[in-house]
Short mmCIF file of C-alpha atoms in Angstrom, two decimals:
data_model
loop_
_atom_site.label_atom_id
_atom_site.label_comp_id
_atom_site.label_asym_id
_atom_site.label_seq_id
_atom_site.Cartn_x
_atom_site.Cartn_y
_atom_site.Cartn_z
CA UNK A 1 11.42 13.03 -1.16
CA UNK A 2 11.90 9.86 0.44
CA UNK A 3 11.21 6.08 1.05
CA UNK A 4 10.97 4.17 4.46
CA UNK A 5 10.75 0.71 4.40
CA UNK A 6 8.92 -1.35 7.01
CA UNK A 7 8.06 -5.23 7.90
CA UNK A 8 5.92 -6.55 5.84
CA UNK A 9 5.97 -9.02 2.98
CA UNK A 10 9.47 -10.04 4.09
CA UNK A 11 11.24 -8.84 6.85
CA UNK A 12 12.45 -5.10 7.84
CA UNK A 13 16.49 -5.91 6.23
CA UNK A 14 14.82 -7.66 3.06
CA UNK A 15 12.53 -4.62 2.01
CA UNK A 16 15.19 -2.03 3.11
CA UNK A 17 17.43 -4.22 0.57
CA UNK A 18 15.01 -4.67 -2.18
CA UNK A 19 13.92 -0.48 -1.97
CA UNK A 20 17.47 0.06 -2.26
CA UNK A 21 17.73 -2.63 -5.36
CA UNK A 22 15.40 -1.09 -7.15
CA UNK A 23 16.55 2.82 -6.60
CA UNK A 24 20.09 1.33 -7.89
CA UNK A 25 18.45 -0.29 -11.16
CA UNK A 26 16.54 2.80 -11.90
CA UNK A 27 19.55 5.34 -11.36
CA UNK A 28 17.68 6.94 -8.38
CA UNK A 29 20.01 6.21 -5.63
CA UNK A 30 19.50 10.52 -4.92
CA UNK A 31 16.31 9.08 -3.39
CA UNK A 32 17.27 8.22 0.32
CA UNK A 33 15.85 4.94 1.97
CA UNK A 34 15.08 5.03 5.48
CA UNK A 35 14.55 1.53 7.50
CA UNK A 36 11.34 1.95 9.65
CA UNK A 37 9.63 -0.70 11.75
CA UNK A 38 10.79 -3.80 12.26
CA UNK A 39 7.57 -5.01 13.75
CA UNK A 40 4.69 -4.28 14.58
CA UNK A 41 3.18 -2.10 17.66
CA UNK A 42 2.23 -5.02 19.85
CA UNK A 43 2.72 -8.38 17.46
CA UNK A 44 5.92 -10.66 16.03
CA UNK A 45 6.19 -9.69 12.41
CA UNK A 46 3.97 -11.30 9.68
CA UNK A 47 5.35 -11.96 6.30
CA UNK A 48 4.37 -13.63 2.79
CA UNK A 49 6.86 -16.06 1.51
CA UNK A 50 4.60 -18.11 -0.12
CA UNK A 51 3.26 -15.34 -2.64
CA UNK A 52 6.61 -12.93 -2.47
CA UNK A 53 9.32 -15.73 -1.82
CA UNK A 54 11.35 -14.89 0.89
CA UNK A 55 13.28 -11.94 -0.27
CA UNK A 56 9.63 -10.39 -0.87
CA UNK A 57 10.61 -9.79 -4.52
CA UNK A 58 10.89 -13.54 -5.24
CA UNK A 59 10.64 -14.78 -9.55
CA UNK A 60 13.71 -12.85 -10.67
CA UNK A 61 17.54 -12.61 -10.51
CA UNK A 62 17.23 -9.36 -12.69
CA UNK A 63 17.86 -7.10 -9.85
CA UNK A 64 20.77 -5.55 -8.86
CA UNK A 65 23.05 -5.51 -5.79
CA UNK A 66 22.28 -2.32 -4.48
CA UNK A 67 24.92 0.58 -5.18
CA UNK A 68 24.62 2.67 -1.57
CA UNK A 69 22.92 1.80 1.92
CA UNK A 70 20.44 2.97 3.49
CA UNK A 71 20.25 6.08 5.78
CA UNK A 72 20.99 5.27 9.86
CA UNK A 73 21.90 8.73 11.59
CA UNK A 74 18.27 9.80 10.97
CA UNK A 75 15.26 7.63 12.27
CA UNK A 76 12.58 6.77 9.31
CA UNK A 77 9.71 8.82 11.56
CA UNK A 78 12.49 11.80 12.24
CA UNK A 79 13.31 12.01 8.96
CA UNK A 80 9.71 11.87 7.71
CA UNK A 81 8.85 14.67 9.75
CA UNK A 82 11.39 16.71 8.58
CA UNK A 83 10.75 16.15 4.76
CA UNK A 84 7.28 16.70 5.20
CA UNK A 85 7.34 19.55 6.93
CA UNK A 86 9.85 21.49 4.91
CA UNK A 87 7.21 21.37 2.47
CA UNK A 88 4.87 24.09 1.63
CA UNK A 89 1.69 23.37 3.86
CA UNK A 90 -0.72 21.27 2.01
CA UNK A 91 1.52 20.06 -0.98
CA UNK A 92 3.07 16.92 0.00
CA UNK A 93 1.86 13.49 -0.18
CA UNK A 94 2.60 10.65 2.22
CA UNK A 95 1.78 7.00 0.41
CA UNK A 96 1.90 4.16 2.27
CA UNK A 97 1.67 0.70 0.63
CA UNK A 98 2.95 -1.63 3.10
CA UNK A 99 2.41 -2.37 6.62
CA UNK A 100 0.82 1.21 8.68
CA UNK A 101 3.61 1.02 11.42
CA UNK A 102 5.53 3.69 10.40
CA UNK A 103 2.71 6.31 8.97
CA UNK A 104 1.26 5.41 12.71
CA UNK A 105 4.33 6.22 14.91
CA UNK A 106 4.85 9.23 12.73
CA UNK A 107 1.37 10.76 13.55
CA UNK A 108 1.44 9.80 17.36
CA UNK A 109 4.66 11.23 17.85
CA UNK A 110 4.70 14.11 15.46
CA UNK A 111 0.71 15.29 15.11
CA UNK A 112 1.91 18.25 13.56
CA UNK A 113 2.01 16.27 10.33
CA UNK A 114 -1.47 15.42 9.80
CA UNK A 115 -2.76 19.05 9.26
CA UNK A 116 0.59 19.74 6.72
CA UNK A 117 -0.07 17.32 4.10
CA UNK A 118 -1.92 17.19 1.41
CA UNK A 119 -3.20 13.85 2.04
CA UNK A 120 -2.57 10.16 2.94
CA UNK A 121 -3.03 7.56 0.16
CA UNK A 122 -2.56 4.12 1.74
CA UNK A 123 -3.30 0.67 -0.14
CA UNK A 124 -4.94 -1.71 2.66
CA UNK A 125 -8.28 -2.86 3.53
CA UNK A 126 -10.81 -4.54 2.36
CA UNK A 127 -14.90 -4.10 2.62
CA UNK A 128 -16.37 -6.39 0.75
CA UNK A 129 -20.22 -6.54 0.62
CA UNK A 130 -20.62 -5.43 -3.08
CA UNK A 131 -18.57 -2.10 -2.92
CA UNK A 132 -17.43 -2.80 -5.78
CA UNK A 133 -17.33 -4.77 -8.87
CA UNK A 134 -13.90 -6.25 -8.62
CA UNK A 135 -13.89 -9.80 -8.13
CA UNK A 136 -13.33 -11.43 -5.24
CA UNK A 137 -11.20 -14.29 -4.36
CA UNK A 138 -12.46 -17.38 -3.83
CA UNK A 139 -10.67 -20.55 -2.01
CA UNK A 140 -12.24 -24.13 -2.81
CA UNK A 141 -14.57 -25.44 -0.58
CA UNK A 142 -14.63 -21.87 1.45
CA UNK A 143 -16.58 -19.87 -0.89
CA UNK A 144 -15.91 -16.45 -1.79
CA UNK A 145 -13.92 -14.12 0.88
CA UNK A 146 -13.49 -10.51 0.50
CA UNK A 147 -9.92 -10.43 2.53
CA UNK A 148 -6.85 -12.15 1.16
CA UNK A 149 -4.93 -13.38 3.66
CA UNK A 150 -7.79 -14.29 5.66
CA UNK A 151 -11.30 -14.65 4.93
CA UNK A 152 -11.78 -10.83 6.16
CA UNK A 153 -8.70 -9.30 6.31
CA UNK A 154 -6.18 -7.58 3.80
CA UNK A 155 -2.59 -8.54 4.22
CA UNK A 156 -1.43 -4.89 5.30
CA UNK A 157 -4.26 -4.46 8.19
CA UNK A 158 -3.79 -7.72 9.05
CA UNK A 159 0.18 -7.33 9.80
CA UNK A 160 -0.42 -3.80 11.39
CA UNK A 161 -4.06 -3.72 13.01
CA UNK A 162 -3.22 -1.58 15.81
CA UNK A 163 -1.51 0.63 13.50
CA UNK A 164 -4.18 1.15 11.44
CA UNK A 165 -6.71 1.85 14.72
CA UNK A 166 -4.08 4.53 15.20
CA UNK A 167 -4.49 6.00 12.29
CA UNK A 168 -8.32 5.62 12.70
CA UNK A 169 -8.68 7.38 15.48
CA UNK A 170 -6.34 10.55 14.11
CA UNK A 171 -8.97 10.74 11.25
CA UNK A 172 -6.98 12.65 8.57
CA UNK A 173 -6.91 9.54 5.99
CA UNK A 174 -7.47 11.55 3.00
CA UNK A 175 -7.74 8.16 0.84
CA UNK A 176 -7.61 4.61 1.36
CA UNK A 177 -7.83 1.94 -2.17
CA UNK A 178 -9.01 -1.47 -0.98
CA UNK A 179 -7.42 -4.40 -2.96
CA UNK A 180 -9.57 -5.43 -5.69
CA UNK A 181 -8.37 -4.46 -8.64
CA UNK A 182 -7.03 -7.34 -11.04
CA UNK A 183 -4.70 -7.54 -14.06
CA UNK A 184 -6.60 -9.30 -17.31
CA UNK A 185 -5.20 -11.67 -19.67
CA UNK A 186 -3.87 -8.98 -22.23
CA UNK A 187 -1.90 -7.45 -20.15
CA UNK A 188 -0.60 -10.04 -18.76
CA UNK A 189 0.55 -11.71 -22.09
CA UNK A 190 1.95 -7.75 -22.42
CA UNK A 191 4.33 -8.04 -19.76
CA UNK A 192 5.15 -11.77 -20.75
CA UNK A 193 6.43 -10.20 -23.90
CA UNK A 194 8.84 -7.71 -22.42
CA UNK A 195 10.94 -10.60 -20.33
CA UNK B 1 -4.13 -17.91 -11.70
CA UNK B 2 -5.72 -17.92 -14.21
CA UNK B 3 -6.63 -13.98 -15.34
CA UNK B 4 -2.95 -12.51 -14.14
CA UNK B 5 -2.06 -11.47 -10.72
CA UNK B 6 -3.67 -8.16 -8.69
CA UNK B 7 -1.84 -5.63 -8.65
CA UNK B 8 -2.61 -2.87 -5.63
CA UNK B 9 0.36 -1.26 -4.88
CA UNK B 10 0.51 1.54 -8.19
CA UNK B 11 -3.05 2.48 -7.61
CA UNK B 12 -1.82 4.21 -4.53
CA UNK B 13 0.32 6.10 -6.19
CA UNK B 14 -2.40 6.45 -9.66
CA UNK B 15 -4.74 8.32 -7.77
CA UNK B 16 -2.46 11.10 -6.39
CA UNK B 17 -1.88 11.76 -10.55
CA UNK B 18 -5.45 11.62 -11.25
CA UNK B 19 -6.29 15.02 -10.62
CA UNK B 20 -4.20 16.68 -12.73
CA UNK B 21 -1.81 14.35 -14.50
CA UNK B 22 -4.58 11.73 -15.18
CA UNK B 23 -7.82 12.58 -15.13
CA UNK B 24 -8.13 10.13 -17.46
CA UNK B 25 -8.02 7.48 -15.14
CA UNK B 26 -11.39 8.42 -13.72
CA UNK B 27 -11.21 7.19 -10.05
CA UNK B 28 -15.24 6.68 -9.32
CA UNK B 29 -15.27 8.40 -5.36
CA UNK B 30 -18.94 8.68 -5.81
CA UNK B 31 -20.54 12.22 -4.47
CA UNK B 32 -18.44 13.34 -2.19
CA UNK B 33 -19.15 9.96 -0.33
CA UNK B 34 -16.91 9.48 2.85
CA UNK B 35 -16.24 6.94 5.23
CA UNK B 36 -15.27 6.23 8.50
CA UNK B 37 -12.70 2.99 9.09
CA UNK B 38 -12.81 0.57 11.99
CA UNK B 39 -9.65 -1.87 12.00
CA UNK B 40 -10.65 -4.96 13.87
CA UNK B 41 -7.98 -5.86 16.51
CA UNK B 42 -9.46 -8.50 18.61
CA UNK B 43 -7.72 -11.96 17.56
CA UNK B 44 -4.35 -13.25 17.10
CA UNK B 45 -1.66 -13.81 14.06
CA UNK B 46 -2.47 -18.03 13.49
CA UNK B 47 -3.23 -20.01 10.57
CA UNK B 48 -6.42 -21.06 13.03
CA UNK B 49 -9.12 -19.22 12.02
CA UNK B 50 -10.89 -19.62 15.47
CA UNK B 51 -7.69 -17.76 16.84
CA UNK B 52 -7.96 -15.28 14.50
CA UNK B 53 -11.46 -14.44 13.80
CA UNK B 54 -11.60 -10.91 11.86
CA UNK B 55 -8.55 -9.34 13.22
CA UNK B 56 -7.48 -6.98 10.52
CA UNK B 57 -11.13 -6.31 8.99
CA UNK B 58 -11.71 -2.89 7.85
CA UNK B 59 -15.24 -2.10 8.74
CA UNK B 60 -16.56 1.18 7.17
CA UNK B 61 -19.61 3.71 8.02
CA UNK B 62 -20.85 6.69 6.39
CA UNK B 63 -19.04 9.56 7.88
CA UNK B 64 -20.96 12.63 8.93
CA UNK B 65 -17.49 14.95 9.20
CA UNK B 66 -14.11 13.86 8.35
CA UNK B 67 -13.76 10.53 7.35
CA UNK B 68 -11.71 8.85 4.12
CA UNK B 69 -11.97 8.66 0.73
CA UNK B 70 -12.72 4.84 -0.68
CA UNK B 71 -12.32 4.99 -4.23
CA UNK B 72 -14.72 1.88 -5.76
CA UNK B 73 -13.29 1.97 -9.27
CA UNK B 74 -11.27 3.19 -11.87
CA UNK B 75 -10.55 2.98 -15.59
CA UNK B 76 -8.67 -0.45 -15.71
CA UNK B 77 -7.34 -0.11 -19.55
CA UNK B 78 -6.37 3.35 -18.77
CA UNK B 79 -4.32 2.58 -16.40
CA UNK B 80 -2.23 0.11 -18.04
CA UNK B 81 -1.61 2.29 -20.79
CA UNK B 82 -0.12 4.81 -18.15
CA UNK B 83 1.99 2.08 -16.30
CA UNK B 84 3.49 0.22 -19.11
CA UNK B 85 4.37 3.72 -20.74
CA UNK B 86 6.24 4.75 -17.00
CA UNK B 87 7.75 1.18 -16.92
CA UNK B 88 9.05 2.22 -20.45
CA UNK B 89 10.39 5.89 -19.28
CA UNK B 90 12.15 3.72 -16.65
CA UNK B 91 13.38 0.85 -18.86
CA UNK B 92 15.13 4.29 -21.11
CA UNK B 93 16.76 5.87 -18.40
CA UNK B 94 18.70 2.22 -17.98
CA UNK B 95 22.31 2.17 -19.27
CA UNK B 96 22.04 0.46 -23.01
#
């Protein structure tokens, strides 16, 4: 239905730019791209250069320049509202895999959303405390740590905290998937393969 | 690194499929198990970890009504298989 991009691993204009890279190398440019938060609620922005360079897609000059622009008459939390909610009740999904600002400001300002989805999937958090197998990180001399960019904290929380408290207290997360889940060496050798 | 890099983001997205697309991929939910989330927002952004204590922690409890779904596992090789077969539908629909 739609994409809105949001602070994060590099800035708002970089991940607007890179969703729109992307949509142009895979012929989907029919998908619009809406530019969300710039920051978050109460914070400066957090970003990742040193693991995502700093166009956030750093380790290739495969991509291409992007073939249309992103969508500005319509706000990212208007139009989410509006693509959501011409859906039949209980059919769409909303996925959020970056920073919670926008999935936040969309549920405070339009809490008619929450009951017409079919659910919230959102990639953030993480627990720790044996819940489950995955292994954990571990930085020398620290010992093991169950967040990544801190010793407690997932990147994604950790950029948009307040968000997610937000979106804690409106209790309709349907699904969250804590980060712990790690490529192994066959695969990786796979994808070595392809480039 | 030395086994290759996480990768977080497609699971997201996996376990919308898993229902009906991909059951195969076997997301373990446990019984109905559900949780409740507390973010921790007390602390700042800083590389000093005495500035920043556990901002950004996500804290779970049992919840008694309502709540999230935490999904602990999943079948890893399965999963591949599905995502280097997409990345291959998306690698045809590329101009030759």
């Amino acid at each position: 239905m739609g994409i809105s991009t949001v602070h994060g691993n590099a800035s708002l204009e970089q991940t607007t730019h890179n969703a729109l890279s992307i949509l142009t190398a895979l012929e989907r440019t029919d998908i619009p791209v809406y530019p969300g938060a710039a920051k978050p609620f109460c914070r400066s922005a957090v970003h990742a250069p040193d693991i995502h360079g700093t166009t956030g897609l750093g380790g290739t000059s495969r991509l291409p320049k992007p073939s249309v622009t992103p969508v500005t008459e319509t706000t990212a939390v208007v139009a989410m509202r509006s693509a959501l909610l011409a859906q039949p009740k209980g059919k769409a999904w909303l996925v959020a895999t970056g920073a919670l600002t926008n999935i936040a400001l969309l549920f405070a300002t339009f809490p008619e959303v929450v009951g017409h989805i079919n659910g919230l999937s959102i990639m953030g958090g993480a627990i720790g405390g044996g819940f489950t197998d995955a292994p954990l990180g571990h930085v020398k001399g620290e010992g093991d740590r169950f967040g990544n960019v801190t010793p407690w904290a997932e990147f994604n929380m950790y950029v948009s905290h307040r968000a997610g408290v937000r979106l804690e207290q409106i209790l309709m997360l349907k699904s969250a998937i804590p980060k712990q889940h790690k490529a192994s060496s066959p695969i990786l050798n796979l994808l070595s393969k392809q480039h | 690194m030395v086994e290759g890099p996480p990768l977080h983001d497609p699971v997201a997205i996996a376990v919308l499929l898993s229902d009906d697309a991909w059951p195969s991929l076997a997301f373990d939910i446990g019984q109905g198990e559900r949780w409740d989330v507390q973010v921790v927002t007390s602390g700042e952004h800083s590389d000093d970890d005495k500035k920043r204590g556990q901002v950004g922690r996500t804290i779970i409890t049992p919840a008694r009504d309502g709540g999230v779904r935490i999904p602990r596992g999943m079948n890893v090789s399965e999963f591949w298989d599905i995502l280097t077969k997409v990345l291959g539908r998306a690698e045809m629909m590329l101009p030759a």
